């Protein structure tokens, strides 16, 4: 099983980034894929989740108006579009696969290694 995040980098406040999570090794259509982030000294935070099987998405209130999640099921890839980025969005961003969209870490069986997003002028 592999989940590989990409697309992170340095961006100015107000800018946008699109992260990708490429997956392999499990039945993609049976799973939910979520994005989490972890800033230095803080707990890992759930942001968005998309249930491939049930075809719906869930969003944390903290990012509802700025971030969106989507998937290309044929390519087994999930995307995180982040707009109007703020310095507080600086963190390591992870994708994870589990059977249902939940905000608890233990609900997810597989994790990627993360991609760094830094928002700074």
Coordinates of N, CA, C and O in Angstrom, one line a residue:
X1 N 0.8 -1.2 0.0 CA 0.0 0.0 0.0 C 0.9 1.2 0.0 O 1.9 1.3 0.8
X2 N 0.5 2.2 -0.8 CA 1.2 3.5 -0.9 C 0.3 4.6 -1.0 O -0.7 4.6 -1.8
X3 N 0.6 5.7 -0.3 CA -0.1 7.0 -0.5 C 1.1 8.0 -0.6 O 1.9 8.1 0.4
X4 N 1.1 8.7 -1.6 CA 2.2 9.6 -1.9 C 1.7 11.0 -2.2 O 1.0 11.2 -3.2
X5 N 2.0 11.9 -1.2 CA 1.6 13.3 -1.4 C 2.6 14.1 -2.2 O 3.8 13.8 -2.1
X6 N 2.1 15.1 -2.9 CA 3.0 16.0 -3.7 C 2.3 17.3 -3.9 O 1.0 17.4 -3.6
X7 N 3.0 18.3 -4.3 CA 2.5 19.6 -4.5 C 2.7 20.7 -3.5 O 2.3 21.8 -3.7
X8 N 3.3 20.3 -2.4 CA 3.6 21.3 -1.4 C 4.7 22.2 -1.8 O 5.3 22.1 -2.8
X9 N 4.9 23.3 -1.0 CA 6.0 24.2 -1.3 C 5.8 25.5 -0.5 O 5.0 25.6 0.4
X10 N 6.5 26.5 -1.0 CA 6.4 27.8 -0.3 C 5.5 28.7 -1.2 O 5.6 28.8 -2.4
X11 N 4.6 29.4 -0.5 CA 3.6 30.2 -1.2 C 3.4 31.5 -0.3 O 3.5 31.4 0.9
X12 N 3.1 32.6 -1.0 CA 2.8 33.8 -0.3 C 1.4 33.8 0.3 O 0.5 33.1 -0.2
X13 N 1.2 34.6 1.4 CA -0.2 34.7 1.9 C -1.2 35.2 0.8 O -0.8 36.0 0.0
X14 N -2.3 34.5 0.8 CA -3.3 34.8 -0.3 C -3.2 34.0 -1.5 O -4.1 34.0 -2.4
X15 N -2.1 33.2 -1.6 CA -1.9 32.4 -2.7 C -2.6 31.0 -2.6 O -3.4 30.8 -1.7
X16 N -2.4 30.2 -3.7 CA -3.1 28.9 -3.8 C -2.1 27.8 -4.0 O -1.0 28.0 -4.6
X17 N -2.5 26.6 -3.6 CA -1.7 25.4 -3.9 C -2.7 24.2 -4.1 O -3.8 24.2 -3.5
X18 N -2.2 23.3 -4.9 CA -3.0 22.1 -5.1 C -2.2 20.9 -4.8 O -1.1 20.6 -5.4
X19 N -2.6 20.2 -3.7 CA -1.9 19.0 -3.3 C -2.5 17.7 -4.0 O -3.7 17.7 -4.2
X20 N -1.7 16.7 -4.2 CA -2.1 15.5 -4.8 C -1.8 14.3 -3.8 O -0.7 14.4 -3.2
X21 N -2.6 13.3 -3.8 CA -2.4 12.1 -3.1 C -2.6 10.9 -4.0 O -3.7 10.6 -4.4
X22 N -1.5 10.4 -4.5 CA -1.6 9.2 -5.4 C -1.5 7.9 -4.6 O -0.7 7.8 -3.7
X23 N -2.4 7.0 -4.9 CA -2.6 5.8 -4.1 C -2.4 4.6 -4.9 O -2.6 4.5 -6.1
X24 N -2.0 3.5 -4.2 CA -1.9 2.2 -4.8 C -1.9 1.1 -3.7 O -1.7 1.4 -2.5
X25 N -2.3 -0.1 -4.1 CA -2.2 -1.2 -3.2 C -3.4 -1.6 -2.4 O -3.4 -2.5 -1.6
X26 N -4.5 -0.9 -2.6 CA -5.8 -1.2 -2.0 C -6.9 -0.9 -2.9 O -6.7 -0.3 -3.9
X27 N -8.1 -1.4 -2.5 CA -9.3 -1.2 -3.4 C -9.8 0.2 -3.2 O -10.6 0.5 -2.3
X28 N -9.4 1.1 -4.1 CA -9.6 2.5 -3.9 C -11.1 2.8 -3.8 O -11.5 3.7 -2.9
X29 N -11.9 2.2 -4.5 CA -13.4 2.5 -4.5 C -14.0 2.2 -3.2 O -15.2 2.6 -2.9
X30 N -13.4 1.4 -2.3 CA -14.0 1.0 -1.1 C -13.6 1.9 0.1 O -14.1 1.7 1.2
X31 N -12.8 2.9 -0.2 CA -12.2 3.7 0.9 C -12.6 5.1 0.9 O -13.2 5.6 -0.1
X32 N -12.3 5.8 2.0 CA -12.4 7.2 2.1 C -11.0 7.7 2.2 O -10.1 7.1 2.9
X33 N -10.7 8.9 1.6 CA -9.4 9.5 1.6 C -9.5 10.8 2.3 O -10.4 11.7 1.9
X34 N -8.7 11.1 3.3 CA -8.8 12.3 4.1 C -7.5 13.0 4.0 O -6.4 12.4 3.8
X35 N -7.6 14.3 4.2 CA -6.4 15.2 4.3 C -6.3 15.7 5.8 O -7.3 16.2 6.3
X36 N -5.1 15.5 6.4 CA -4.8 16.0 7.7 C -3.6 17.0 7.6 O -2.9 16.9 6.6
X37 N -3.4 17.7 8.6 CA -2.2 18.5 8.7 C -1.7 18.6 10.1 O -2.4 18.4 11.0
X38 N -0.4 18.8 10.2 CA 0.2 18.9 11.5 C 1.3 20.0 11.5 O 2.3 20.0 10.8
X39 N 1.0 21.1 12.3 CA 2.0 22.2 12.5 C 2.9 21.8 13.6 O 2.6 21.1 14.5
X40 N 4.1 22.4 13.6 CA 5.1 22.2 14.7 C 4.4 22.4 16.1 O 3.8 23.5 16.3
X41 N 4.5 21.5 17.0 CA 4.0 21.7 18.3 C 2.5 21.5 18.5 O 2.0 21.7 19.6
X42 N 1.9 21.1 17.4 CA 0.4 21.0 17.5 C 0.0 19.6 17.1 O 0.8 18.8 16.5
X43 N -1.2 19.2 17.4 CA -1.8 17.9 17.1 C -2.1 17.8 15.6 O -2.4 18.8 15.0
X44 N -2.2 16.6 15.1 CA -2.6 16.4 13.7 C -4.1 16.7 13.6 O -4.9 16.2 14.4
X45 N -4.4 17.5 12.6 CA -5.8 18.0 12.5 C -6.4 17.5 11.2 O -5.8 17.7 10.1
X46 N -7.6 17.0 11.3 CA -8.4 16.6 10.1 C -9.0 17.8 9.4 O -9.5 18.7 10.0
X47 N -8.9 17.8 8.1 CA -9.3 18.9 7.3 C -10.5 18.6 6.4 O -11.5 19.3 6.4
X48 N -10.3 17.6 5.5 CA -11.4 17.3 4.6 C -11.3 15.8 4.3 O -10.2 15.2 4.5
X49 N -12.4 15.2 3.9 CA -12.4 13.8 3.6 C -13.4 13.5 2.4 O -14.4 14.2 2.4
X50 N -13.0 12.6 1.6 CA -13.9 12.2 0.5 C -14.1 10.7 0.6 O -13.2 10.0 0.6
X51 N -15.4 10.3 0.6 CA -15.7 8.9 0.5 C -15.9 8.5 -0.9 O -16.9 8.9 -1.6
X52 N -15.0 7.7 -1.4 CA -15.1 7.3 -2.8 C -16.3 6.4 -3.0 O -17.0 6.5 -4.0
X53 N -16.5 5.5 -2.0 CA -17.6 4.5 -2.1 C -18.9 5.2 -2.1 O -19.8 4.8 -2.8
X54 N -19.1 6.2 -1.2 CA -20.4 6.8 -1.0 C -20.5 8.1 -1.8 O -21.6 8.8 -1.7
X55 N -19.5 8.6 -2.4 CA -19.5 9.7 -3.3 C -20.0 11.0 -2.5 O -20.9 11.7 -3.0
X56 N -19.4 11.3 -1.4 CA -19.7 12.5 -0.7 C -18.4 13.0 0.1 O -17.5 12.2 0.2
X57 N -18.4 14.2 0.5 CA -17.2 14.8 1.1 C -17.6 15.5 2.4 O -18.8 16.0 2.6
X58 N -16.7 15.6 3.3 CA -16.9 16.3 4.6 C -15.8 17.2 4.8 O -14.6 17.0 4.4
X59 N -16.1 18.4 5.4 CA -15.1 19.4 5.6 C -15.1 19.9 7.0 O -16.1 20.0 7.7
X60 N -13.9 20.2 7.5 CA -13.8 20.8 8.8 C -14.2 22.3 8.7 O -13.9 22.9 7.7
X61 N -14.8 22.8 9.7 CA -15.2 24.2 9.7 C -14.1 25.2 9.4 O -14.2 26.2 8.8
X62 N -12.9 24.8 9.9 CA -11.8 25.7 9.8 C -11.3 26.0 8.4 O -10.6 27.0 8.1
X63 N -11.7 25.1 7.5 CA -11.2 25.3 6.1 C -12.3 25.3 5.1 O -12.0 25.3 3.9
X64 N -13.5 25.3 5.5 CA -14.7 25.0 4.7 C -14.7 26.0 3.5 O -15.1 25.7 2.4
X65 N -14.4 27.3 3.8 CA -14.6 28.3 2.7 C -13.4 28.5 1.8 O -13.4 29.2 0.8
X66 N -12.3 27.8 2.1 CA -11.0 28.0 1.4 C -10.5 26.7 0.7 O -9.8 26.8 -0.3
X67 N -10.8 25.6 1.3 CA -10.2 24.3 0.8 C -11.3 23.5 0.2 O -12.4 23.4 0.7
X68 N -10.9 22.8 -0.9 CA -11.9 21.8 -1.5 C -11.1 20.5 -1.8 O -9.9 20.5 -2.0
X69 N -11.9 19.4 -1.8 CA -11.3 18.1 -2.0 C -12.0 17.5 -3.2 O -13.2 17.7 -3.5
X70 N -11.2 16.8 -4.1 CA -11.8 16.1 -5.2 C -11.0 14.9 -5.5 O -9.9 14.7 -4.9
X71 N -11.5 14.1 -6.5 CA -10.8 12.9 -6.8 C -10.8 12.6 -8.3 O -11.8 13.0 -8.9
X72 N -9.8 11.9 -8.8 CA -9.8 11.3 -10.1 C -9.8 9.8 -9.8 O -8.7 9.2 -9.6
X73 N -10.9 9.2 -9.9 CA -11.0 7.8 -9.5 C -10.2 6.9 -10.4 O -9.6 5.9 -10.0
X74 N -10.2 7.2 -11.7 CA -9.5 6.4 -12.7 C -8.0 6.4 -12.4 O -7.3 5.4 -12.6
X75 N -7.5 7.5 -11.8 CA -6.1 7.6 -11.5 C -5.8 7.3 -10.0 O -4.6 7.5 -9.6
X76 N -6.8 7.0 -9.3 CA -6.7 6.7 -7.8 C -6.0 7.8 -7.1 O -5.1 7.6 -6.2
X77 N -6.3 9.0 -7.4 CA -5.7 10.2 -6.9 C -6.7 11.2 -6.3 O -7.8 11.4 -6.9
X78 N -6.4 11.7 -5.1 CA -7.2 12.7 -4.5 C -6.5 14.0 -4.4 O -5.3 14.0 -4.2
X79 N -7.2 15.1 -4.6 CA -6.6 16.4 -4.6 C -7.1 17.3 -3.5 O -8.3 17.1 -3.1
X80 N -6.3 18.2 -3.0 CA -6.7 19.2 -2.1 C -6.3 20.5 -2.7 O -5.1 20.9 -2.8
X81 N -7.4 21.3 -3.0 CA -7.2 22.6 -3.5 C -7.3 23.6 -2.4 O -8.3 23.7 -1.7
X82 N -6.2 24.4 -2.2 CA -6.2 25.3 -1.1 C -6.0 26.8 -1.6 O -5.1 27.1 -2.4
X83 N -7.0 27.6 -1.3 CA -7.0 29.0 -1.8 C -6.9 29.9 -0.6 O -7.2 29.6 0.6
X84 N -6.5 31.2 -0.9 CA -6.4 32.2 0.1 C -5.6 31.7 1.3 O -6.0 31.8 2.5
X85 N -4.4 31.2 1.1 CA -3.6 30.6 2.1 C -3.1 31.6 3.1 O -2.8 32.8 2.7
X86 N -3.0 31.2 4.4 CA -2.6 32.1 5.5 C -1.4 31.5 6.1 O -1.2 30.3 6.1
X87 N -0.6 32.3 6.8 CA 0.6 31.8 7.5 C 0.2 30.6 8.5 O 1.0 29.7 8.7
X88 N -1.0 30.7 9.1 CA -1.4 29.6 10.0 C -1.7 28.3 9.3 O -1.8 27.3 9.9
X89 N -1.7 28.3 8.0 CA -1.9 27.1 7.2 C -0.5 26.3 7.1 O -0.5 25.2 6.5
X90 N 0.5 26.9 7.5 CA 1.8 26.3 7.4 C 1.8 25.0 8.2 O 1.6 25.0 9.4
X91 N 2.1 23.9 7.6 CA 2.1 22.6 8.3 C 2.6 21.5 7.3 O 2.8 21.8 6.1
X92 N 2.8 20.3 7.8 CA 3.0 19.1 7.0 C 1.6 18.5 6.7 O 0.8 18.3 7.7
X93 N 1.3 18.4 5.5 CA 0.0 17.9 5.0 C 0.1 16.4 4.7 O 0.9 16.0 3.9
X94 N -0.8 15.6 5.2 CA -0.9 14.2 5.0 C -2.2 13.8 4.4 O -3.2 14.4 4.7
X95 N -2.1 12.7 3.6 CA -3.4 12.1 3.2 C -3.4 10.7 3.8 O -2.3 10.1 4.2
X96 N -4.6 10.2 4.0 CA -4.8 8.9 4.7 C -6.0 8.2 4.2 O -7.0 8.9 3.7
X97 N -6.0 6.9 4.2 CA -7.1 6.1 3.7 C -7.7 5.3 4.8 O -7.0 4.6 5.6
X98 N -9.0 5.3 4.9 CA -9.8 4.5 5.8 C -11.1 4.1 5.3 O -11.5 4.6 4.2
X99 N -11.9 3.4 6.0 CA -13.2 2.9 5.4 C -14.3 3.9 5.5 O -15.2 3.8 4.8
X100 N -14.1 4.9 6.4 CA -15.1 5.9 6.6 C -14.5 7.3 6.8 O -13.4 7.3 7.4
X101 N -15.2 8.3 6.5 CA -14.7 9.7 6.9 C -15.0 9.9 8.3 O -16.1 10.0 8.8
X102 N -13.9 10.0 9.1 CA -13.9 10.4 10.5 C -12.7 11.3 10.8 O -11.7 11.2 10.1
X103 N -12.8 12.0 11.8 CA -11.7 12.9 12.2 C -10.8 12.4 13.1 O -9.8 13.0 13.6
X104 N -11.0 11.1 13.5 CA -10.0 10.5 14.5 C -8.9 9.8 13.7 O -9.2 9.1 12.7
X105 N -7.7 9.9 14.1 CA -6.6 9.3 13.4 C -6.7 7.8 13.3 O -6.3 7.2 12.3
X106 N -7.2 7.1 14.3 CA -7.2 5.7 14.3 C -8.2 5.1 13.3 O -8.2 3.9 13.1
X107 N -9.0 6.0 12.7 CA -10.0 5.5 11.7 C -9.3 5.2 10.4 O -9.9 4.6 9.5
X108 N -8.0 5.6 10.3 CA -7.3 5.5 9.0 C -6.3 4.4 9.0 O -5.4 4.4 9.9
X109 N -6.3 3.5 8.0 CA -5.4 2.4 8.0 C -4.1 2.7 7.4 O -3.1 2.1 7.7
X110 N -4.1 3.6 6.4 CA -2.9 3.9 5.7 C -2.6 5.4 5.6 O -3.5 6.2 5.5
X111 N -1.3 5.8 5.7 CA -0.9 7.2 5.7 C 0.2 7.4 4.7 O 1.1 6.5 4.5
X112 N 0.2 8.6 4.2 CA 1.4 9.0 3.4 C 2.4 9.6 4.3 O 2.2 9.7 5.5
X113 N 3.6 10.0 3.7 CA 4.7 10.6 4.4 C 4.5 12.1 4.6 O 5.3 12.7 5.4
X114 N 3.6 12.7 3.9 CA 3.4 14.1 4.1 C 4.1 15.0 3.1 O 5.2 14.6 2.5
X115 N 3.6 16.2 2.8 CA 4.2 17.2 2.0 C 4.1 18.5 2.7 O 3.1 18.9 3.3
X116 N 5.2 19.3 2.7 CA 5.3 20.5 3.5 C 4.7 21.7 2.8 O 5.0 21.9 1.6
X117 N 3.9 22.4 3.4 CA 3.3 23.7 2.9 C 3.7 24.8 3.8 O 3.5 24.7 5.1
X118 N 4.4 25.8 3.3 CA 4.8 26.9 4.0 C 4.2 28.2 3.4 O 4.4 28.4 2.2
X119 N 3.5 28.9 4.2 CA 2.9 30.2 3.8 C 3.6 31.3 4.4 O 3.5 31.5 5.6
X120 N 4.3 32.1 3.6 CA 5.1 33.2 4.2 C 5.5 34.2 3.1 O 5.6 33.8 1.9
X121 N 5.6 35.4 3.5 CA 6.0 36.4 2.5 C 7.5 36.6 2.6 O 8.1 37.5 1.8

